[in-house]
Amino acid sequence: MKAGVGQVSDLLSPGPGIQLTEQQIKDAFFQTRSAANALDRRTEFVDQLVRERWAWMPKGISLVAVGGYGRRELFPYSDIDLLILTPDEKTQNAIKDPLSMFLRDLWDKGLRISQSVHTPADCNQIDATNAELAVSLLDRRFLAGDESLFRQIKDPRAELGRNIAELTKERHNRFQNTIYHLEPNVKDAPGGLRDLQVLRWFARLGAADGQMTPVFPDEIEVLFEIRCFLHYLAGRDDNKFSFERQDEIATLMGAVSPEDLMRRYYLAVRGISRLANRRLESFEAKRSSLFSQFRDRTSRLSNSDFSIVHGEVYFRSSTAIQTDPKVVLRLFEFLAHHDLPLATAAEERVQQGLEVFGTWIESHQPVWPAFRSILRQPHGPKALRAMHDCGALQTIFPELHEMDALVIRDFYHRYTVDEHTLVAIQTVLALRSKPGDMFADLAAESDDLDLLATALLFHDVGKGSPDEGHVEVSRRIAESALKRVGIDERDWGMVSFLIGSHLEMSAMMNGRDLSDPVTHREMASKTGTVERLKLLTLLTYGDISAVNPSAMTPWRKQLLWKLYSQTYTELTRELTARIHQPDIAANPALVQFLEGLPPRYLRTHSEEEIGKHLRMEREGGHRGVQVSLRKSAAWILTVVAGDRPYLFSATAAALSSFGFNILKAEAFSNARGTVIDTFSFADPARNLDLNPGEKDDVVRTVTRAIRGEITIDNLLRRRPKIKPDPHAIAASRVNVDNQASAAATLIEMTAQDRPGLLYDVSAVISKRCANIEVVLVTTEARKAIDVFYVTKIGAKLKDEEAKDLADAILAVIKPAS
Amino acid sequence: MKKIEAIVQPFKLEEVKEALKNIGIDGMTISEVRGHGRQKGHKEVYRGQEYNVDLLPKVKFELVVLESRLDEVLDTIATAARSGRIGDGKIFVFDVIEAIRIRNGDRGDAAV
């Protein structure tokens, strides 16, 4: 469309009058910083010039302003887009000479003209070759000449939306589809002025469902002002917001710092970019029939609160939030569960209801359980982002405003702090569905990913604080925020540890010899338990990955993995070391109780839990059996009893006789022979939830099984039949390690998980008169990974005994064929 | 002119960089690399199973220096990178035929 008459005109000096007016507009802008005014005045002034010169042109043709000029948004050095309409192609030849005179004259005056000559028929025909012309016509404005020709141009049809969508996607690709560039282009980058225009075009075409013309008054003001400064400072149509210009413009705009200015910029483009992406998506979705089939199926998920129309979630009632503010929390749990996007209308409802929601929260704490359950859903991170985007997250935690679009201006940090935070959470939780990645197993086997996500949410919140060292500031902010919403002590302990230590692993990776045992010992003492180590490793993984898209190189991954695996080995080696001097010396009964328990016991149980175990021991007496059952994320059964043969396996058998699936188990014993076993298990049939009486039955059955009042054979007859799993993927493996621990033989096994597996294995161990000292049982996906610390008459097994035992275990864990 | 390529332990990166800066060497290229030397990697045990780790993460420094400063620079790198354990790395020295500063066309020593 730009058949430029010649760039040579750049060399010609502009007319004195024009120069004066341009200078006046510029001066006024630097004084008032009103971009709208500058654009308006320049448009007026150019209109006047162009019309004057048009007076000498032949009759029967028409002059039209298009593009930015057409919509009266003429930036200081923007091209002036003109369309010359002729009734037919013959006329185009005839007006050649006067037209080039007209254009040369304007060039000589110093106006950068970009013109095209067409007939109305050309203009009304849209195809791939002239999409840009058709788009520019959306902003057409009649200037001079024969107005009847102008009126022959028809409004483009909705199909043009497809061309706009394609051009926009291409443009976004050129900018890697992110608004986060250190030196962004304010016109073309995602979220920039071009996207704003795309939104206006879509609205005009009605190309996407029921959309209004978007109004972004504040965003427009910021972007217009920046672009005017960029043009004036460069003296040409330069839209790159470079570091140098950020410094200059920050001073001119009276921003506190360049970071502060960039914060305003990102806040502005973010809103535009979000809406533009939504429009593009819904436009694409409308076109894909496969997608619409899927989408229409999702409408069946509608419930009494929400309805799903065209795959987007709406509130059923327009006053939902006003009458029942808690619906906001249910909404995000719903999104997190079903992976559905929020409709724009519903998002606006949430935004309008934030005040009501905020007041409700104040008087309805704790909201922690509801918040946590959003994070626990399969698509928690997506819902978290949606909560952040509409401000609901900041209503629950106003502290998070501290990091809104906060800029860290260096060459490594690509994202603003809030974006970094959301990307980190997304990266870590996405690991769960990335089998093959070495960190994926860690994510799959961790129960507390919601706590990890919570820690990540706050880990950098102190970055905006002028105080030195953001770690402690972040931790303090998190403490007051999370305690306000009612986090319990145990969970806060983990979150506090993670935030407080979030730089430890990367510091060790970069500054310490990872082959040096001192490094692993130090990391082991800093983390304390395998659970903490795993979560800290994942947090570090997410934190590094979210610095910029290429920050987590395979090289860094390897360093992090090495630090993790060496520390893991160090920590498990420590399992059989005994507690020697418990700090809890104030309570002599407690000191006696703890005598002989490994440090892990102290680290994995809260004071409250330890107190409960002590009480259970006391109530049960020396030979007594105490069993308790409670529900947390999974069901947790605790047994405190005097040690006896088959204790662990009898409990496992009793649980599997109910069809429960044991996820995790730990067995500890103290010096005076009290055994503390904890089993966490899943109840796939939801028997315990649906039949309150069943809980007592479980406790009774476990107690009787331990006491030997029911035989294990009887229990196992009740056990559901095991069908061999045709999709069994986990190879069965048993590994004996007589070196790792000083006091016990380690037996590690991996097998396809199935009900009763733990009983089968523990029974084999008990049958051989071996004593189970410590057991760590975890289940990841459908794979059981169990570690038994076994002794016989207080010592390690002999090598051949250990090998026999391993063979016997292998025989029972192999899938039945 | 000599080109120095030094393969060092990742945790020695900052120390070596700092030591070079202290003797006035500012220009260098640093890359994250993986490889193995004579020890051909090693075995690591995780959850009771052995894994072969054959390619170990290292950092590679590349810099070109004047011949007159060669020994001083080599000493500086070797001292800063030494931990005394296996895997500390190696330093290689090459002859450089020509150097050109792209900005202004300077050649030879002046371009270094």
Short mmCIF file of C-alpha atoms in Angstrom, two decimals, chain A residues 439-763:
data_model
loop_
_atom_site.label_atom_id
_atom_site.label_comp_id
_atom_site.label_asym_id
_atom_site.label_seq_id
_atom_site.Cartn_x
_atom_site.Cartn_y
_atom_site.Cartn_z
CA PHE A 439 12.36 -33.40 38.90
CA ALA A 440 8.92 -34.70 37.88
CA ASP A 441 9.07 -37.57 40.39
CA LEU A 442 9.75 -35.12 43.18
CA ALA A 443 6.66 -33.15 42.29
CA ALA A 444 4.55 -36.28 41.83
CA GLU A 445 5.40 -37.68 45.25
CA SER A 446 5.07 -34.50 47.29
CA ASP A 447 1.87 -34.03 49.26
CA ASP A 448 2.44 -30.46 50.13
CA LEU A 449 2.65 -28.82 46.71
CA ASP A 450 -0.04 -26.40 47.85
CA LEU A 451 2.29 -25.21 50.60
CA LEU A 452 5.07 -24.93 48.06
CA ALA A 453 2.83 -22.80 45.85
CA THR A 454 1.94 -20.65 48.86
CA ALA A 455 5.63 -20.18 49.69
CA LEU A 456 6.37 -19.23 46.08
CA LEU A 457 3.47 -16.78 46.12
CA PHE A 458 5.19 -14.82 48.88
CA HIS A 459 8.86 -15.61 48.32
CA ASP A 460 9.70 -12.33 46.60
CA VAL A 461 6.95 -10.14 47.99
CA GLY A 462 9.56 -8.22 50.00
CA LYS A 463 11.53 -7.27 46.88
CA GLY A 464 9.94 -3.85 46.74
CA SER A 465 10.99 -3.02 50.27
CA PRO A 466 13.86 -0.58 50.67
CA ASP A 467 15.24 -2.73 53.50
CA GLU A 468 18.27 -4.82 52.74
CA GLY A 469 17.69 -8.50 52.04
CA HIS A 470 14.22 -9.34 50.79
CA VAL A 471 14.16 -12.87 52.22
CA GLU A 472 13.36 -11.93 55.78
CA VAL A 473 11.00 -9.15 54.70
CA SER A 474 9.09 -11.59 52.48
CA ARG A 475 8.90 -14.11 55.30
CA ARG A 476 7.51 -11.53 57.71
CA ILE A 477 4.91 -10.30 55.22
CA ALA A 478 3.88 -13.90 54.54
CA GLU A 479 3.60 -14.59 58.26
CA SER A 480 1.16 -11.80 58.95
CA ALA A 481 -0.83 -12.50 55.77
CA LEU A 482 -1.09 -16.25 56.22
CA LYS A 483 -1.75 -16.18 59.95
CA ARG A 484 -4.55 -13.74 59.29
CA VAL A 485 -6.23 -16.25 56.96
CA GLY A 486 -5.75 -18.98 59.55
CA ILE A 487 -2.88 -21.18 58.38
CA ASP A 488 -2.09 -23.80 61.01
CA GLU A 489 1.25 -24.06 62.78
CA ARG A 490 2.48 -27.11 60.95
CA ASP A 491 1.76 -25.65 57.51
CA TRP A 492 3.20 -22.29 58.46
CA GLY A 493 6.35 -24.07 59.67
CA MET A 494 6.88 -25.49 56.18
CA VAL A 495 6.02 -22.27 54.33
CA SER A 496 8.22 -20.21 56.64
CA PHE A 497 11.11 -22.61 56.15
CA LEU A 498 10.72 -22.48 52.35
CA ILE A 499 10.58 -18.70 52.09
CA GLY A 500 13.40 -18.24 54.59
CA SER A 501 15.65 -20.69 52.71
CA HIS A 502 14.67 -19.92 49.14
CA LEU A 503 18.12 -18.71 48.13
CA GLU A 504 20.11 -21.39 49.97
CA MET A 505 20.21 -24.04 47.26
CA SER A 506 21.06 -21.73 44.39
CA ALA A 507 23.80 -20.17 46.51
CA MET A 508 25.24 -23.64 47.17
CA MET A 509 24.91 -24.63 43.52
CA ASN A 510 26.93 -21.67 42.40
CA GLY A 511 29.41 -21.25 45.18
CA ARG A 512 30.16 -24.61 46.71
CA ASP A 513 31.94 -27.79 45.72
CA LEU A 514 29.08 -30.21 45.18
CA SER A 515 31.35 -33.24 45.47
CA ASP A 516 32.47 -32.23 48.93
CA PRO A 517 30.68 -34.15 51.71
CA VAL A 518 30.80 -30.99 53.84
CA THR A 519 28.43 -29.36 51.33
CA HIS A 520 25.86 -32.18 51.62
CA ARG A 521 26.08 -32.25 55.37
CA GLU A 522 25.49 -28.53 55.55
CA MET A 523 22.53 -28.72 53.18
CA ALA A 524 21.19 -31.70 55.14
CA SER A 525 21.36 -29.80 58.40
CA LYS A 526 19.73 -26.77 56.79
CA THR A 527 16.81 -28.80 55.46
CA GLY A 528 16.49 -31.40 58.20
CA THR A 529 13.97 -33.73 56.56
CA VAL A 530 13.57 -35.32 53.17
CA GLU A 531 10.16 -33.63 52.80
CA ARG A 532 11.65 -30.18 53.28
CA LEU A 533 14.55 -30.96 50.99
CA LYS A 534 12.22 -32.07 48.22
CA LEU A 535 10.04 -28.99 48.43
CA LEU A 536 13.03 -26.65 48.63
CA THR A 537 14.53 -28.33 45.57
CA LEU A 538 11.29 -27.85 43.66
CA LEU A 539 11.03 -24.25 44.82
CA THR A 540 14.56 -23.57 43.62
CA TYR A 541 13.73 -25.23 40.32
CA GLY A 542 10.72 -22.95 39.83
CA ASP A 543 12.49 -19.85 41.04
CA ILE A 544 15.41 -20.26 38.61
CA SER A 545 13.17 -21.27 35.71
CA ALA A 546 11.08 -18.12 36.11
CA VAL A 547 13.96 -15.64 35.90
CA ASN A 548 13.83 -15.77 32.12
CA PRO A 549 12.74 -18.39 29.59
CA SER A 550 16.22 -19.81 29.12
CA ALA A 551 17.54 -19.56 32.67
CA MET A 552 17.07 -23.22 33.58
CA THR A 553 19.70 -24.78 31.35
CA PRO A 554 20.35 -28.55 31.44
CA TRP A 555 23.65 -27.57 33.00
CA ARG A 556 21.97 -25.84 35.95
CA LYS A 557 19.47 -28.68 36.24
CA GLN A 558 22.33 -31.09 36.66
CA LEU A 559 23.92 -29.00 39.41
CA LEU A 560 20.62 -28.71 41.27
CA TRP A 561 19.95 -32.42 40.92
CA LYS A 562 23.37 -33.29 42.20
CA LEU A 563 22.93 -31.09 45.25
CA TYR A 564 19.50 -32.63 45.86
CA SER A 565 20.49 -36.27 45.44
CA GLN A 566 23.62 -36.00 47.56
CA THR A 567 21.73 -34.24 50.32
CA TYR A 568 18.97 -36.84 50.09
CA THR A 569 21.50 -39.61 50.63
CA GLU A 570 22.96 -37.70 53.54
CA LEU A 571 19.54 -37.26 55.13
CA THR A 572 18.47 -40.89 54.77
CA ARG A 573 21.78 -42.03 56.17
CA GLU A 574 20.91 -39.98 59.22
CA LEU A 575 17.62 -41.79 59.77
CA THR A 576 18.96 -44.40 62.09
CA ALA A 577 21.07 -42.03 64.14
CA ARG A 578 19.38 -41.71 67.53
CA ILE A 579 18.39 -38.61 69.39
CA HIS A 580 20.90 -38.11 72.14
CA GLN A 581 20.10 -34.87 73.84
CA PRO A 582 16.60 -33.72 73.17
CA ASP A 583 16.14 -30.02 73.79
CA ILE A 584 12.83 -30.65 75.40
CA ALA A 585 14.58 -31.27 78.70
CA ALA A 586 11.96 -29.37 80.68
CA ASN A 587 9.62 -32.34 80.57
CA PRO A 588 11.29 -35.46 81.99
CA ALA A 589 8.48 -37.74 80.82
CA LEU A 590 8.97 -36.46 77.31
CA VAL A 591 12.73 -36.93 77.50
CA GLN A 592 12.22 -40.56 78.45
CA PHE A 593 9.67 -41.05 75.71
CA LEU A 594 11.98 -39.58 73.06
CA GLU A 595 14.93 -41.68 74.19
CA GLY A 596 15.96 -43.84 71.26
CA LEU A 597 13.81 -42.18 68.58
CA PRO A 598 15.64 -40.92 65.50
CA PRO A 599 15.95 -37.15 64.85
CA ARG A 600 13.55 -37.58 61.96
CA TYR A 601 10.75 -38.29 64.39
CA LEU A 602 11.22 -34.90 66.02
CA ARG A 603 11.45 -33.12 62.71
CA THR A 604 8.38 -34.68 61.17
CA HIS A 605 6.05 -34.26 64.14
CA SER A 606 4.78 -31.11 65.77
CA GLU A 607 4.98 -30.68 69.55
CA GLU A 608 1.27 -31.21 69.71
CA GLU A 609 1.53 -34.54 67.91
CA ILE A 610 4.40 -35.70 70.09
CA GLY A 611 2.37 -34.77 73.16
CA LYS A 612 -0.50 -36.81 71.82
CA HIS A 613 1.73 -39.84 71.23
CA LEU A 614 3.04 -39.53 74.77
CA ARG A 615 -0.53 -39.48 76.12
CA MET A 616 -1.48 -42.47 74.00
CA GLU A 617 1.50 -44.38 75.33
CA ARG A 618 0.53 -43.55 78.90
CA GLU A 619 -3.12 -44.49 78.37
CA GLY A 620 -2.26 -47.74 76.70
CA GLY A 621 0.14 -48.93 79.39
CA HIS A 622 3.09 -51.14 78.64
CA ARG A 623 1.35 -53.81 76.57
CA GLY A 624 -1.57 -51.68 75.43
CA VAL A 625 -2.58 -50.75 71.94
CA GLN A 626 -3.82 -47.24 71.16
CA VAL A 627 -5.18 -46.41 67.76
CA SER A 628 -6.44 -43.08 66.47
CA LEU A 629 -7.86 -42.09 63.14
CA ARG A 630 -8.28 -38.59 61.71
CA LYS A 631 -8.70 -36.96 58.35
CA SER A 632 -6.32 -34.44 56.86
CA ALA A 633 -5.60 -34.40 53.11
CA ALA A 634 -5.69 -38.19 53.35
CA TRP A 635 -6.80 -40.38 56.26
CA ILE A 636 -4.19 -40.78 58.95
CA LEU A 637 -4.07 -43.69 61.33
CA THR A 638 -1.69 -43.58 64.27
CA VAL A 639 -0.78 -46.63 66.32
CA VAL A 640 1.08 -46.33 69.61
CA ALA A 641 1.76 -49.71 71.14
CA GLY A 642 4.31 -51.86 72.87
CA ASP A 643 6.46 -53.56 70.28
CA ARG A 644 5.42 -57.04 69.25
CA PRO A 645 5.94 -59.27 66.23
CA TYR A 646 3.81 -58.52 63.18
CA LEU A 647 2.64 -55.17 64.57
CA PHE A 648 3.34 -53.24 61.39
CA SER A 649 2.13 -55.93 59.03
CA ALA A 650 -1.03 -56.61 61.04
CA THR A 651 -1.93 -52.93 60.79
CA ALA A 652 -1.20 -52.90 57.07
CA ALA A 653 -3.33 -56.03 56.64
CA ALA A 654 -6.23 -54.58 58.63
CA LEU A 655 -6.23 -51.42 56.52
CA SER A 656 -6.06 -53.27 53.25
CA SER A 657 -8.93 -55.54 54.33
CA PHE A 658 -11.13 -52.44 54.10
CA GLY A 659 -9.89 -51.78 50.57
CA PHE A 660 -7.86 -48.75 51.63
CA ASN A 661 -4.77 -47.83 49.71
CA ILE A 662 -1.76 -47.04 51.90
CA LEU A 663 0.08 -43.99 50.55
CA LYS A 664 2.67 -43.41 53.17
CA ALA A 665 3.74 -45.13 56.35
CA GLU A 666 6.34 -44.52 58.97
CA ALA A 667 7.36 -46.72 61.84
CA PHE A 668 9.45 -45.56 64.75
CA SER A 669 10.32 -47.10 68.07
CA ASN A 670 11.83 -45.66 71.22
CA ALA A 671 14.29 -47.19 73.65
CA ARG A 672 11.66 -48.59 75.96
CA GLY A 673 9.98 -50.53 73.17
CA THR A 674 7.05 -48.29 72.28
CA VAL A 675 6.27 -48.31 68.60
CA ILE A 676 4.75 -45.28 66.90
CA ASP A 677 3.42 -46.13 63.45
CA THR A 678 1.68 -43.66 61.18
CA PHE A 679 -0.22 -44.72 58.09
CA SER A 680 -1.73 -42.28 55.67
CA PHE A 681 -4.12 -43.91 53.29
CA ALA A 682 -6.72 -43.20 50.63
CA ASP A 683 -10.27 -44.47 50.78
CA PRO A 684 -11.22 -44.81 47.11
CA ALA A 685 -14.78 -45.97 47.85
CA ARG A 686 -15.31 -43.07 50.33
CA ASN A 687 -16.65 -45.53 52.92
CA LEU A 688 -15.35 -43.45 55.81
CA ASP A 689 -16.88 -40.25 54.50
CA LEU A 690 -20.26 -41.81 53.83
CA ASN A 691 -20.58 -44.02 56.92
CA PRO A 692 -19.56 -42.22 60.10
CA GLY A 693 -19.74 -45.47 62.07
CA GLU A 694 -17.13 -47.06 59.87
CA LYS A 695 -14.35 -45.07 61.57
CA ASP A 696 -14.88 -46.91 64.86
CA ASP A 697 -14.95 -50.18 62.99
CA VAL A 698 -11.55 -49.45 61.44
CA VAL A 699 -10.03 -48.52 64.82
CA ARG A 700 -11.53 -51.66 66.41
CA THR A 701 -10.34 -53.95 63.65
CA VAL A 702 -6.80 -52.55 63.66
CA THR A 703 -6.62 -52.89 67.48
CA ARG A 704 -7.84 -56.47 67.39
CA ALA A 705 -5.48 -57.36 64.56
CA ILE A 706 -2.52 -56.02 66.50
CA ARG A 707 -3.60 -57.84 69.64
CA GLY A 708 -3.85 -61.03 67.59
CA GLU A 709 -7.59 -61.38 68.19
CA ILE A 710 -8.31 -61.72 64.51
CA THR A 711 -5.99 -63.75 62.42
CA ILE A 712 -4.38 -62.13 59.48
CA ASP A 713 -5.69 -64.91 57.26
CA ASN A 714 -9.22 -63.94 58.24
CA LEU A 715 -8.51 -60.31 57.43
CA LEU A 716 -7.05 -61.15 54.09
CA ARG A 717 -10.09 -63.11 53.09
CA ARG A 718 -11.99 -59.85 53.32
CA ARG A 719 -9.47 -58.09 51.17
CA PRO A 720 -10.68 -57.17 47.68
CA LYS A 721 -9.31 -59.45 44.98
CA ILE A 722 -6.30 -58.10 43.20
CA LYS A 723 -6.52 -58.13 39.47
CA PRO A 724 -3.19 -57.99 37.70
CA ASP A 725 -2.88 -54.55 36.20
CA PRO A 726 -2.45 -54.91 32.44
CA HIS A 727 -0.89 -51.45 32.33
CA ALA A 728 1.65 -52.21 35.05
CA ILE A 729 4.57 -50.03 34.15
CA ALA A 730 6.72 -50.03 37.25
CA ALA A 731 9.36 -52.73 37.18
CA SER A 732 9.67 -54.55 40.49
CA ARG A 733 13.03 -54.04 42.09
CA VAL A 734 14.58 -54.72 45.46
CA ASN A 735 17.88 -53.32 46.53
CA VAL A 736 19.81 -54.08 49.71
CA ASP A 737 22.24 -51.62 51.20
CA ASN A 738 24.28 -52.70 54.19
CA GLN A 739 26.58 -49.66 54.11
CA ALA A 740 24.32 -46.62 54.17
CA SER A 741 23.28 -46.89 57.78
CA ALA A 742 25.47 -47.66 60.76
CA ALA A 743 22.83 -49.55 62.69
CA ALA A 744 20.46 -51.17 60.21
CA THR A 745 20.18 -52.88 56.86
CA LEU A 746 18.39 -50.80 54.27
CA ILE A 747 15.98 -52.53 51.94
CA GLU A 748 14.62 -50.35 49.18
CA MET A 749 11.93 -51.62 46.90
CA THR A 750 10.01 -50.27 43.96
CA ALA A 751 6.88 -52.02 42.74
CA GLN A 752 3.58 -51.46 41.03
CA ASP A 753 1.28 -50.31 43.82
CA ARG A 754 -1.73 -52.41 44.79
CA PRO A 755 -3.84 -52.87 47.90
CA GLY A 756 -2.12 -55.16 50.36
CA LEU A 757 1.36 -54.67 48.98
CA LEU A 758 2.72 -53.22 52.19
CA TYR A 759 1.27 -56.08 54.20
CA ASP A 760 2.81 -58.67 51.89
CA VAL A 761 6.25 -57.14 52.13
CA SER A 762 6.21 -56.45 55.85
CA ALA A 763 4.94 -59.96 56.53
#
